[in-house]
CSV table of C-alpha atoms in Angstrom, one decimal:
chain,number,residue,atom,x,y,z
A,1,UNK,CA,36.2,-89.7,-176.7
A,2,UNK,CA,36.5,-92.3,-179.5
A,3,UNK,CA,39.5,-93.0,-181.6
A,4,UNK,CA,42.2,-91.3,-179.4
A,5,UNK,CA,45.7,-92.7,-179.9
A,6,UNK,CA,49.0,-92.1,-181.6
A,7,UNK,CA,47.4,-90.8,-184.8
A,8,UNK,CA,44.9,-88.5,-183.0
A,9,UNK,CA,45.4,-84.8,-183.0
A,10,UNK,CA,43.6,-81.9,-181.4
A,11,UNK,CA,43.4,-78.7,-183.5
A,12,UNK,CA,42.2,-75.4,-182.1
A,13,UNK,CA,41.9,-72.1,-184.0
A,14,UNK,CA,40.0,-68.8,-184.1
A,15,UNK,CA,38.2,-67.9,-187.2
A,16,UNK,CA,36.4,-64.5,-186.9
A,17,UNK,CA,33.8,-64.8,-184.2
A,18,UNK,CA,34.3,-68.6,-184.0
A,19,UNK,CA,36.7,-70.5,-181.8
A,20,UNK,CA,36.9,-74.1,-183.0
A,21,UNK,CA,38.3,-77.2,-181.3
A,22,UNK,CA,38.5,-80.4,-183.3
A,23,UNK,CA,39.6,-84.0,-182.8
A,24,UNK,CA,41.1,-85.6,-185.9
A,25,UNK,CA,41.8,-89.3,-185.8
A,26,UNK,CA,43.5,-91.0,-188.8
A,27,UNK,CA,42.8,-87.9,-190.8
A,28,UNK,CA,39.0,-87.9,-190.1
A,29,UNK,CA,37.1,-85.4,-188.0
A,30,UNK,CA,35.6,-87.2,-185.0
A,31,UNK,CA,34.6,-84.4,-182.5
A,32,UNK,CA,34.0,-80.7,-182.8
A,33,UNK,CA,33.3,-77.9,-180.3
A,34,UNK,CA,32.6,-74.4,-181.4
A,35,UNK,CA,32.1,-71.1,-179.5
A,36,UNK,CA,30.5,-68.1,-181.2
A,37,UNK,CA,31.8,-64.8,-179.7
A,38,UNK,CA,28.6,-63.0,-180.5
A,39,UNK,CA,26.4,-65.7,-179.0
A,40,UNK,CA,28.3,-67.4,-176.2
A,41,UNK,CA,27.0,-70.7,-174.9
A,42,UNK,CA,25.5,-70.5,-171.4
A,43,UNK,CA,26.1,-74.2,-170.7
A,44,UNK,CA,27.6,-74.9,-167.3
A,45,UNK,CA,27.2,-71.3,-166.1
A,46,UNK,CA,26.3,-70.9,-162.4
A,47,UNK,CA,24.2,-67.9,-161.4
A,48,UNK,CA,22.8,-66.7,-158.1
A,49,UNK,CA,19.4,-65.9,-159.6
A,50,UNK,CA,16.0,-64.8,-158.3
A,51,UNK,CA,12.7,-66.6,-158.7
A,52,UNK,CA,10.6,-64.4,-161.0
A,53,UNK,CA,7.5,-66.5,-161.3
A,54,UNK,CA,6.1,-69.8,-160.2
A,55,UNK,CA,3.9,-71.7,-162.7
A,56,UNK,CA,2.0,-74.4,-160.8
A,57,UNK,CA,0.4,-75.7,-163.9
A,58,UNK,CA,3.9,-76.6,-165.3
A,59,UNK,CA,5.2,-77.5,-161.8
A,60,UNK,CA,8.1,-75.1,-162.6
A,61,UNK,CA,9.5,-71.7,-162.0
A,62,UNK,CA,11.2,-69.0,-164.1
A,63,UNK,CA,14.4,-67.6,-162.7
A,64,UNK,CA,15.9,-64.1,-163.4
A,65,UNK,CA,19.6,-64.8,-164.4
A,66,UNK,CA,20.5,-61.1,-165.1
A,67,UNK,CA,21.5,-59.6,-168.5
A,68,UNK,CA,17.8,-59.8,-169.5
A,69,UNK,CA,17.8,-63.6,-169.3
A,70,UNK,CA,15.2,-65.8,-167.7
A,71,UNK,CA,15.7,-69.5,-167.2
A,72,UNK,CA,13.3,-72.4,-166.8
A,73,UNK,CA,13.6,-74.5,-163.6
A,74,UNK,CA,11.4,-77.6,-163.4
A,75,UNK,CA,10.4,-78.9,-159.9
A,76,UNK,CA,12.4,-82.1,-160.6
A,77,UNK,CA,15.6,-80.0,-160.7
A,78,UNK,CA,14.9,-78.1,-157.4
A,79,UNK,CA,16.7,-78.9,-154.2
A,80,UNK,CA,14.7,-78.5,-151.0
A,81,UNK,CA,15.7,-76.0,-148.3
A,82,UNK,CA,17.3,-78.8,-146.3
A,83,UNK,CA,19.6,-79.5,-149.3
A,84,UNK,CA,17.9,-82.7,-150.2
A,85,UNK,CA,16.6,-83.4,-153.7
A,86,UNK,CA,12.9,-83.0,-154.5
A,87,UNK,CA,10.7,-85.9,-153.2
A,88,UNK,CA,8.0,-87.4,-155.4
A,89,UNK,CA,5.1,-85.5,-153.8
A,90,UNK,CA,6.8,-82.1,-153.6
A,91,UNK,CA,5.2,-79.4,-155.7
A,92,UNK,CA,6.9,-76.3,-157.0
A,93,UNK,CA,4.8,-74.1,-154.7
A,94,UNK,CA,6.1,-75.8,-151.6
A,95,UNK,CA,9.8,-75.7,-152.8
A,96,UNK,CA,10.2,-72.1,-153.9
A,97,UNK,CA,8.7,-68.7,-153.4
A,98,UNK,CA,8.7,-65.6,-155.7
A,99,UNK,CA,11.7,-63.4,-155.0
A,100,UNK,CA,13.7,-66.1,-153.4
A,101,UNK,CA,17.5,-66.2,-154.3
A,102,UNK,CA,18.5,-69.6,-155.9
A,103,UNK,CA,21.9,-70.9,-157.0
A,104,UNK,CA,21.3,-72.5,-160.4
A,105,UNK,CA,23.3,-73.9,-163.2
A,106,UNK,CA,22.5,-73.9,-166.9
A,107,UNK,CA,22.1,-77.5,-168.1
A,108,UNK,CA,20.9,-76.6,-171.6
A,109,UNK,CA,21.2,-73.6,-173.8
A,110,UNK,CA,18.1,-71.7,-175.1
A,111,UNK,CA,16.3,-73.3,-178.0
A,112,UNK,CA,14.2,-71.0,-180.2
A,113,UNK,CA,11.9,-68.9,-178.0
A,114,UNK,CA,12.6,-71.1,-175.0
A,115,UNK,CA,15.1,-69.8,-172.4
A,116,UNK,CA,17.9,-71.9,-170.9
A,117,UNK,CA,17.0,-74.9,-168.8
A,118,UNK,CA,18.3,-74.8,-165.2
A,119,UNK,CA,19.1,-77.1,-162.4
A,120,UNK,CA,19.9,-76.7,-158.7
A,121,UNK,CA,21.9,-80.0,-158.8
A,122,UNK,CA,25.1,-78.2,-159.8
A,123,UNK,CA,28.2,-80.1,-161.0
A,124,UNK,CA,31.8,-79.2,-161.9
A,125,UNK,CA,33.2,-81.6,-164.5
A,126,UNK,CA,36.8,-82.8,-164.6
A,127,UNK,CA,38.6,-85.1,-166.9
A,128,UNK,CA,38.3,-88.1,-164.5
A,129,UNK,CA,35.8,-86.9,-161.9
A,130,UNK,CA,32.7,-84.8,-161.8
A,131,UNK,CA,32.0,-83.0,-158.5
A,132,UNK,CA,28.4,-82.9,-157.4
A,133,UNK,CA,28.7,-80.9,-154.2
A,134,UNK,CA,25.1,-81.5,-153.1
A,135,UNK,CA,25.5,-85.3,-153.5
A,136,UNK,CA,26.4,-87.7,-150.8
A,137,UNK,CA,27.7,-90.7,-152.6
A,138,UNK,CA,30.3,-91.9,-155.2
A,139,UNK,CA,28.7,-92.9,-158.5
A,140,UNK,CA,30.8,-94.9,-161.0
A,141,UNK,CA,30.2,-94.6,-164.8
A,142,UNK,CA,28.3,-97.5,-166.2
A,143,UNK,CA,30.9,-97.7,-169.0
A,144,UNK,CA,33.3,-99.3,-166.4
A,145,UNK,CA,31.1,-102.4,-166.2
A,146,UNK,CA,30.4,-104.4,-163.0
A,147,UNK,CA,32.3,-106.8,-160.8
A,148,UNK,CA,35.2,-106.6,-158.4
A,149,UNK,CA,37.1,-104.0,-160.5
A,150,UNK,CA,34.2,-101.5,-160.1
A,151,UNK,CA,34.1,-102.0,-156.3
A,152,UNK,CA,37.9,-101.6,-156.1
A,153,UNK,CA,37.7,-98.4,-158.0
A,154,UNK,CA,35.0,-97.0,-155.8
A,155,UNK,CA,37.0,-97.8,-152.7
A,156,UNK,CA,40.1,-96.2,-154.3
A,157,UNK,CA,38.2,-93.0,-155.1
A,158,UNK,CA,36.8,-92.8,-151.6
A,159,UNK,CA,40.3,-92.7,-150.2
A,160,UNK,CA,41.4,-90.0,-152.6
A,161,UNK,CA,38.7,-87.5,-153.0
A,162,UNK,CA,38.0,-84.4,-150.9
A,163,UNK,CA,34.5,-83.9,-149.6
A,164,UNK,CA,31.4,-85.8,-150.8
A,165,UNK,CA,29.4,-86.0,-154.0
A,166,UNK,CA,31.5,-87.5,-156.9
A,167,UNK,CA,30.8,-89.1,-160.2
A,168,UNK,CA,33.7,-91.2,-161.5
A,169,UNK,CA,34.2,-91.0,-165.2
A,170,UNK,CA,35.5,-94.0,-167.3
A,171,UNK,CA,38.9,-92.5,-167.7
A,172,UNK,CA,39.5,-92.6,-163.9
A,173,UNK,CA,40.3,-96.3,-164.1
A,174,UNK,CA,43.6,-95.6,-165.9
A,175,UNK,CA,44.5,-92.5,-164.0
A,176,UNK,CA,47.1,-92.5,-161.2
A,177,UNK,CA,46.3,-91.7,-157.6
A,178,UNK,CA,48.2,-88.4,-157.7
A,179,UNK,CA,46.2,-87.2,-160.7
A,180,UNK,CA,42.9,-88.2,-159.2
A,181,UNK,CA,43.6,-86.5,-155.9
A,182,UNK,CA,44.8,-83.3,-157.6
A,183,UNK,CA,41.7,-83.1,-159.7
A,184,UNK,CA,39.5,-83.7,-156.7
A,185,UNK,CA,41.2,-81.0,-154.8
A,186,UNK,CA,41.0,-78.5,-157.7
A,187,UNK,CA,37.2,-79.2,-158.2
A,188,UNK,CA,36.5,-79.0,-154.5
A,189,UNK,CA,38.3,-75.6,-154.2
A,190,UNK,CA,36.5,-74.3,-157.2
A,191,UNK,CA,33.2,-75.2,-155.6
A,192,UNK,CA,34.2,-73.6,-152.3
A,193,UNK,CA,35.0,-70.3,-154.2
A,194,UNK,CA,31.6,-70.4,-155.9
A,195,UNK,CA,29.8,-71.1,-152.6
A,196,UNK,CA,31.7,-68.3,-150.8
A,197,UNK,CA,31.0,-65.9,-153.6
A,198,UNK,CA,27.3,-66.7,-153.5
A,199,UNK,CA,27.1,-65.9,-149.8
A,200,UNK,CA,28.0,-62.2,-150.4
A,201,UNK,CA,26.9,-61.6,-154.0
A,202,UNK,CA,24.0,-59.4,-155.1
A,203,UNK,CA,21.1,-61.0,-156.9
A,204,UNK,CA,21.3,-61.8,-159.8
A,205,UNK,CA,25.1,-62.5,-160.1
A,206,UNK,CA,27.2,-64.6,-162.4
A,207,UNK,CA,29.3,-66.9,-160.1
A,208,UNK,CA,31.0,-69.3,-162.6
A,209,UNK,CA,31.3,-69.2,-166.4
A,210,UNK,CA,31.1,-72.4,-168.4
A,211,UNK,CA,34.1,-73.9,-170.0
A,212,UNK,CA,35.2,-72.7,-173.5
A,213,UNK,CA,35.4,-75.0,-176.5
A,214,UNK,CA,38.9,-76.2,-176.0
A,215,UNK,CA,38.4,-76.9,-172.3
A,216,UNK,CA,35.1,-78.8,-173.0
A,217,UNK,CA,36.9,-80.9,-175.6
A,218,UNK,CA,39.8,-81.7,-173.3
A,219,UNK,CA,37.5,-82.5,-170.4
A,220,UNK,CA,35.6,-85.0,-172.5
A,221,UNK,CA,38.9,-86.5,-173.8
A,222,UNK,CA,39.4,-87.8,-170.3
A,223,UNK,CA,42.7,-89.5,-169.6
A,224,UNK,CA,43.5,-90.4,-173.2
A,225,UNK,CA,46.2,-88.2,-174.5
A,226,UNK,CA,46.4,-87.2,-178.2
A,227,UNK,CA,49.6,-87.2,-180.2
A,228,UNK,CA,49.7,-83.4,-180.1
A,229,UNK,CA,47.6,-80.3,-179.6
A,230,UNK,CA,48.0,-77.7,-182.2
A,231,UNK,CA,46.8,-74.1,-181.5
A,232,UNK,CA,46.7,-71.5,-184.2
A,233,UNK,CA,45.8,-68.4,-182.2
A,234,UNK,CA,48.3,-66.9,-179.7
A,235,UNK,CA,45.6,-65.7,-177.2
A,236,UNK,CA,43.9,-69.0,-177.4
A,237,UNK,CA,47.2,-70.8,-176.8
A,238,UNK,CA,47.9,-68.8,-173.7
A,239,UNK,CA,44.4,-69.5,-172.3
A,240,UNK,CA,44.8,-73.2,-173.0
A,241,UNK,CA,48.2,-73.4,-171.4
A,242,UNK,CA,46.8,-71.7,-168.2
A,243,UNK,CA,43.9,-74.1,-168.1
A,244,UNK,CA,46.1,-77.2,-168.6
A,245,UNK,CA,48.6,-75.9,-165.9
A,246,UNK,CA,45.7,-76.0,-163.4
A,247,UNK,CA,43.6,-78.9,-164.6
A,248,UNK,CA,45.7,-81.1,-167.0
A,249,UNK,CA,49.4,-80.6,-166.5
A,250,UNK,CA,50.1,-83.9,-168.3
A,251,UNK,CA,48.9,-82.3,-171.6
A,252,UNK,CA,51.2,-79.2,-171.4
A,253,UNK,CA,54.1,-80.9,-173.3
A,254,UNK,CA,51.7,-81.8,-176.1
A,255,UNK,CA,50.7,-78.2,-176.9
A,256,UNK,CA,52.3,-76.7,-180.0
A,257,UNK,CA,51.8,-73.2,-181.4
A,258,UNK,CA,51.1,-73.6,-185.1
A,259,UNK,CA,52.8,-70.3,-185.9
A,260,UNK,CA,56.0,-71.9,-184.9
A,261,UNK,CA,55.4,-74.5,-187.6
A,262,UNK,CA,54.6,-72.1,-190.4
A,263,UNK,CA,58.1,-72.0,-191.7
A,264,UNK,CA,57.5,-75.6,-192.7
A,265,UNK,CA,53.9,-75.1,-193.9
A,266,UNK,CA,52.4,-71.6,-194.4
A,267,UNK,CA,48.8,-72.8,-194.5
A,268,UNK,CA,46.3,-72.1,-191.7
A,269,UNK,CA,45.8,-74.8,-189.2
A,270,UNK,CA,42.4,-76.1,-190.3
A,271,UNK,CA,43.6,-76.1,-193.9
A,272,UNK,CA,46.2,-78.7,-193.1
A,273,UNK,CA,43.6,-81.4,-192.5
A,274,UNK,CA,40.9,-79.9,-194.8
A,275,UNK,CA,38.7,-79.4,-191.7
A,276,UNK,CA,36.9,-76.4,-193.2
A,277,UNK,CA,35.7,-78.7,-196.0
A,278,UNK,CA,34.7,-81.4,-193.5
A,279,UNK,CA,32.9,-78.9,-191.3
A,280,UNK,CA,31.0,-77.4,-194.3
A,281,UNK,CA,29.8,-80.9,-195.2
A,282,UNK,CA,28.1,-81.1,-191.9
A,283,UNK,CA,25.6,-78.5,-193.2
A,284,UNK,CA,24.6,-80.8,-196.0
A,285,UNK,CA,21.3,-82.7,-195.8
A,286,UNK,CA,22.8,-85.7,-197.6
A,287,UNK,CA,25.6,-87.8,-196.1
A,288,UNK,CA,27.2,-90.5,-198.4
A,289,UNK,CA,28.0,-93.9,-197.0
A,290,UNK,CA,31.0,-96.0,-198.2
A,291,UNK,CA,29.1,-98.6,-200.1
A,292,UNK,CA,26.9,-96.3,-202.1
A,293,UNK,CA,24.1,-95.7,-199.6
A,294,UNK,CA,23.4,-92.4,-197.9
A,295,UNK,CA,21.8,-90.7,-195.0
A,296,UNK,CA,19.3,-87.8,-195.4
A,297,UNK,CA,19.2,-85.7,-192.2
A,298,UNK,CA,16.3,-83.3,-191.9
A,299,UNK,CA,15.9,-81.2,-188.7
A,300,UNK,CA,12.4,-80.0,-187.9
A,301,UNK,CA,11.0,-77.9,-185.0
A,302,UNK,CA,9.9,-81.0,-183.0
A,303,UNK,CA,12.6,-83.6,-183.9
A,304,UNK,CA,15.3,-84.6,-186.3
A,305,UNK,CA,14.5,-87.3,-189.0
A,306,UNK,CA,17.3,-89.5,-190.4
A,307,UNK,CA,16.4,-91.5,-193.5
A,308,UNK,CA,18.8,-94.3,-194.6
A,309,UNK,CA,18.9,-95.0,-198.3
A,310,UNK,CA,20.4,-98.2,-199.7
A,311,UNK,CA,21.4,-97.0,-203.1
A,312,UNK,CA,20.9,-99.1,-206.2
A,313,UNK,CA,22.8,-102.2,-205.2
A,314,UNK,CA,23.2,-101.9,-201.5
A,315,UNK,CA,22.6,-104.9,-199.2
A,316,UNK,CA,20.1,-103.7,-196.6
A,317,UNK,CA,22.0,-105.1,-193.6
A,318,UNK,CA,25.4,-103.8,-194.7
A,319,UNK,CA,24.0,-100.4,-195.4
A,320,UNK,CA,22.2,-100.2,-192.1
A,321,UNK,CA,25.3,-101.3,-190.2
A,322,UNK,CA,27.3,-98.6,-191.9
A,323,UNK,CA,24.6,-96.1,-191.3
A,324,UNK,CA,24.5,-96.9,-187.5
A,325,UNK,CA,28.1,-95.8,-187.1
A,326,UNK,CA,27.7,-92.7,-189.2
A,327,UNK,CA,24.5,-91.6,-187.5
A,328,UNK,CA,26.3,-91.6,-184.1
A,329,UNK,CA,29.1,-89.6,-185.6
A,330,UNK,CA,26.8,-87.1,-187.2
A,331,UNK,CA,24.7,-86.5,-184.1
A,332,UNK,CA,27.9,-85.6,-182.2
A,333,UNK,CA,29.4,-83.4,-184.8
A,334,UNK,CA,26.2,-81.6,-185.6
A,335,UNK,CA,25.3,-81.3,-181.9
A,336,UNK,CA,21.8,-82.7,-182.5
A,337,UNK,CA,19.6,-82.6,-179.4
A,338,UNK,CA,16.1,-83.8,-178.6
A,339,UNK,CA,14.2,-86.6,-180.4
A,340,UNK,CA,15.8,-88.3,-183.4
A,341,UNK,CA,13.8,-90.7,-185.6
A,342,UNK,CA,15.8,-93.0,-187.8
A,343,UNK,CA,14.2,-94.8,-190.8
A,344,UNK,CA,16.5,-97.7,-191.6
A,345,UNK,CA,16.2,-99.7,-194.8
A,346,UNK,CA,13.7,-102.6,-194.3
A,347,UNK,CA,15.4,-105.9,-193.5
A,348,UNK,CA,14.1,-109.4,-194.1
A,349,UNK,CA,14.8,-111.0,-190.7
A,350,UNK,CA,14.3,-110.0,-187.1
A,351,UNK,CA,17.9,-111.0,-186.4
A,352,UNK,CA,19.2,-108.5,-188.8
A,353,UNK,CA,17.1,-105.8,-187.2
A,354,UNK,CA,18.6,-106.7,-183.8
A,355,UNK,CA,22.1,-106.5,-185.1
A,356,UNK,CA,21.5,-103.0,-186.5
A,357,UNK,CA,19.8,-101.9,-183.2
A,358,UNK,CA,22.8,-103.2,-181.2
A,359,UNK,CA,25.2,-101.5,-183.6
A,360,UNK,CA,23.6,-98.2,-183.1
A,361,UNK,CA,23.4,-98.6,-179.3
A,362,UNK,CA,27.2,-99.4,-179.2
A,363,UNK,CA,28.0,-96.5,-181.6
A,364,UNK,CA,26.4,-93.9,-179.3
A,365,UNK,CA,28.0,-95.4,-176.1
A,366,UNK,CA,31.1,-93.2,-176.4
A,367,UNK,CA,29.0,-90.0,-176.9
A,368,UNK,CA,29.8,-87.8,-173.9
A,369,UNK,CA,26.2,-86.4,-174.2
A,370,UNK,CA,23.5,-88.7,-172.7
A,371,UNK,CA,22.0,-90.6,-175.7
A,372,UNK,CA,19.4,-93.3,-175.5
A,373,UNK,CA,18.4,-95.7,-178.2
A,374,UNK,CA,14.9,-97.3,-178.1
A,375,UNK,CA,13.6,-100.4,-179.9
A,376,UNK,CA,12.9,-100.8,-183.6
A,377,UNK,CA,9.4,-100.7,-184.9
A,378,UNK,CA,8.0,-103.1,-187.5
A,379,UNK,CA,8.6,-100.4,-190.1
A,380,UNK,CA,12.3,-100.2,-189.2
A,381,UNK,CA,11.9,-96.9,-187.3
A,382,UNK,CA,14.2,-96.3,-184.3
A,383,UNK,CA,13.7,-93.5,-181.8
A,384,UNK,CA,16.8,-91.9,-180.2
A,385,UNK,CA,16.9,-89.2,-177.6
A,386,UNK,CA,20.0,-87.1,-177.1
A,387,UNK,CA,20.3,-84.4,-174.4
A,388,UNK,CA,20.4,-80.8,-175.7
A,389,UNK,CA,23.8,-79.3,-175.1
A,390,UNK,CA,24.6,-75.9,-176.6
A,391,UNK,CA,23.5,-74.6,-179.9
A,392,UNK,CA,23.2,-76.9,-183.0
A,393,UNK,CA,26.1,-76.6,-185.4
A,394,UNK,CA,23.9,-75.4,-188.2
A,395,UNK,CA,22.9,-72.3,-186.1
A,396,UNK,CA,26.5,-71.5,-185.4
A,397,UNK,CA,27.8,-71.9,-188.9
A,398,UNK,CA,25.0,-70.6,-191.1
A,399,UNK,CA,24.7,-67.3,-189.2
A,400,UNK,CA,21.1,-68.2,-188.2
A,401,UNK,CA,19.7,-66.1,-185.4
A,402,UNK,CA,20.7,-67.6,-182.0
A,403,UNK,CA,18.7,-67.2,-178.8
């Protein structure tokens, strides 16, 4: 989570069917999670499903998740009967059979006519650790760099965690042993409860719901505490307090109910920081840049196109460097997934192009969603891929039909 510090606040409110959790740093919206009550996200949900159909041509299977839902399970996301991941020569027909019960997790929400994407490599995310119960090793975030400090952290985690299969997030480096051990135990117990429920559940059955907007945001925040957490809705505040008591007790003193502050300021919570206006701007195609340039963001069915305009007197390099930072921010806030093609302003030197490419790469590094930046073409085009996570912001806010 970028920008967290003494001037960073988390604001959480409920507005009709929407529950919104936002991070505001120095008065600017930096992160946003939204739940739609009528179309809840399936992300992170674990289900004991049944293999409906095997499609050998796609090397994949469709899984009945219940509630009229069918998910897509690629062979690459299947675990073999011995618990090991798929080997290179394993085909879907040798891994699964029609009617077979399978424990799966939703790794991407439905998109258009496509159902949710599934995996058998289930994970339970925490603020400092991610439990991958079918894993055998300890993997450390690349953001922590290399060298002796990385090795020391790996050894430290080995002595603290319960069971096997752990991914160490960047925030773990600054967390105390007690906090790491407590989170490890909580995640391990959560997995045991899911596993035990699966042993006796009918098929299909929901075993674990994904986190809500506030929990997702706080999980991604990691070990960096904001100045305060303001909650506008009483029921949401109670749910958040219960979650923090179990998973983030250090954040409990930071939670304030906005209704207790209303004798000082009667406005609704998101009005205090003009977040409604900032969120509405995320539906605009055009995004202004500080020095007169702009971005034009156009989603299509196959990909999202971002065009960088220099304006009348903009220096190409300066505009492109500004654009790189704003593109990373817009992708996060709009929850853009899939392929993104960026058309930067043409530059005179190869060195300038490398600077812009490096700036974009660095700008997306803090994105909690896996984002990859590829090289720049001679025409100044850059391809970016960002994993699909949940529904795009435009679908949630414009009332567009959701899957």
